[in-house]
Amino acid sequence: MTAFTGGATPVTPIATGPHGGAGYGLSHEARNLHWLLTDVVEEVPGVRSVAVVSSDGLLLLSSDPEGRRIGGSRPEGPRHSTADLATIVAGLGSLTTGAAALMDGGTVKQTMVAMEEGSLFVMTISDGSLLGVHTAPDCDMSVVAYHMALFVGRAGHVLTPELRRELRQSVEAVR
């Protein structure tokens, strides 16, 4: 597997056809979302892992749905898998939504957690789904936020209930 700048892994194809075609059997919209997520991983130095989580907390799309190690070296990301990242993103999304409701703050648009060894960014997608990005400590936060906003802007209108179901089924097929 090829490692990208900052140790991120490419988005793993959910399904591979008999002739090796990535995304075999997936709709055009699902393949597009995979491409958009791959763009975030490849274009943003310092991105460790990325997960898209449904409003009910289910992993829909990730930079590495199987949580594999990167080149046999120390694994990256929380507990080293995007399934764990998805759990954290869903919990943080729920916590901040509750806090915003208690404070009459309206809709939560973005949450950022700065840690000694990295950062976690969570951005709301228009349908209530969440985009979570875990980064290295030296990552440029403005570049991460910019690419996340691009993903959310492009993905928000296509993430229909049907597409969420398709993505969820493709994640389950990998496990």
mmCIF file of N, CA, C and O in Angstrom, residues 45 50 54 67 76 101 108 111 142:
data_model
loop_
_atom_site.group_PDB
_atom_site.id
_atom_site.type_symbol
_atom_site.label_atom_id
_atom_site.label_comp_id
_atom_site.label_asym_id
_atom_site.label_seq_id
_atom_site.Cartn_x
_atom_site.Cartn_y
_atom_site.Cartn_z
ATOM 1 N N PRO A 45 -1.486 17.537 3.294
ATOM 2 C CA PRO A 45 -0.386 16.963 4.064
ATOM 3 C C PRO A 45 -0.744 16.862 5.551
ATOM 4 O O PRO A 45 -1.324 17.774 6.120
ATOM 5 N N VAL A 50 -9.598 9.622 7.706
ATOM 6 C CA VAL A 50 -10.824 10.364 7.424
ATOM 7 C C VAL A 50 -11.994 9.390 7.503
ATOM 8 O O VAL A 50 -11.879 8.244 7.065
ATOM 9 N N SER A 54 -22.789 8.496 9.333
ATOM 10 C CA SER A 54 -24.192 8.880 9.174
ATOM 11 C C SER A 54 -24.700 9.564 10.437
ATOM 12 O O SER A 54 -24.071 9.497 11.500
ATOM 13 N N GLY A 67 -8.947 -0.612 8.506
ATOM 14 C CA GLY A 67 -8.066 -0.234 9.601
ATOM 15 C C GLY A 67 -6.685 -0.852 9.492
ATOM 16 O O GLY A 67 -6.065 -1.175 10.490
ATOM 17 N N GLU A 76 -1.522 4.466 12.227
ATOM 18 C CA GLU A 76 -1.935 5.848 12.438
ATOM 19 C C GLU A 76 -3.377 5.904 12.888
ATOM 20 O O GLU A 76 -4.141 4.982 12.681
ATOM 21 N N ALA A 101 -27.646 22.840 21.691
ATOM 22 C CA ALA A 101 -29.072 22.943 22.036
ATOM 23 C C ALA A 101 -29.241 23.567 23.419
ATOM 24 O O ALA A 101 -30.109 24.429 23.622
ATOM 25 N N VAL A 108 -24.521 23.041 14.914
ATOM 26 C CA VAL A 108 -23.061 22.951 14.978
ATOM 27 C C VAL A 108 -22.553 22.762 13.559
ATOM 28 O O VAL A 108 -23.000 21.871 12.848
ATOM 29 N N THR A 111 -16.332 21.353 14.545
ATOM 30 C CA THR A 111 -15.705 21.174 15.849
ATOM 31 C C THR A 111 -14.243 20.840 15.615
ATOM 32 O O THR A 111 -13.920 20.068 14.710
ATOM 33 N N SER A 142 -5.905 25.498 8.464
ATOM 34 C CA SER A 142 -6.699 26.205 7.464
ATOM 35 C C SER A 142 -6.832 25.382 6.185
ATOM 36 O O SER A 142 -7.883 25.399 5.535
#
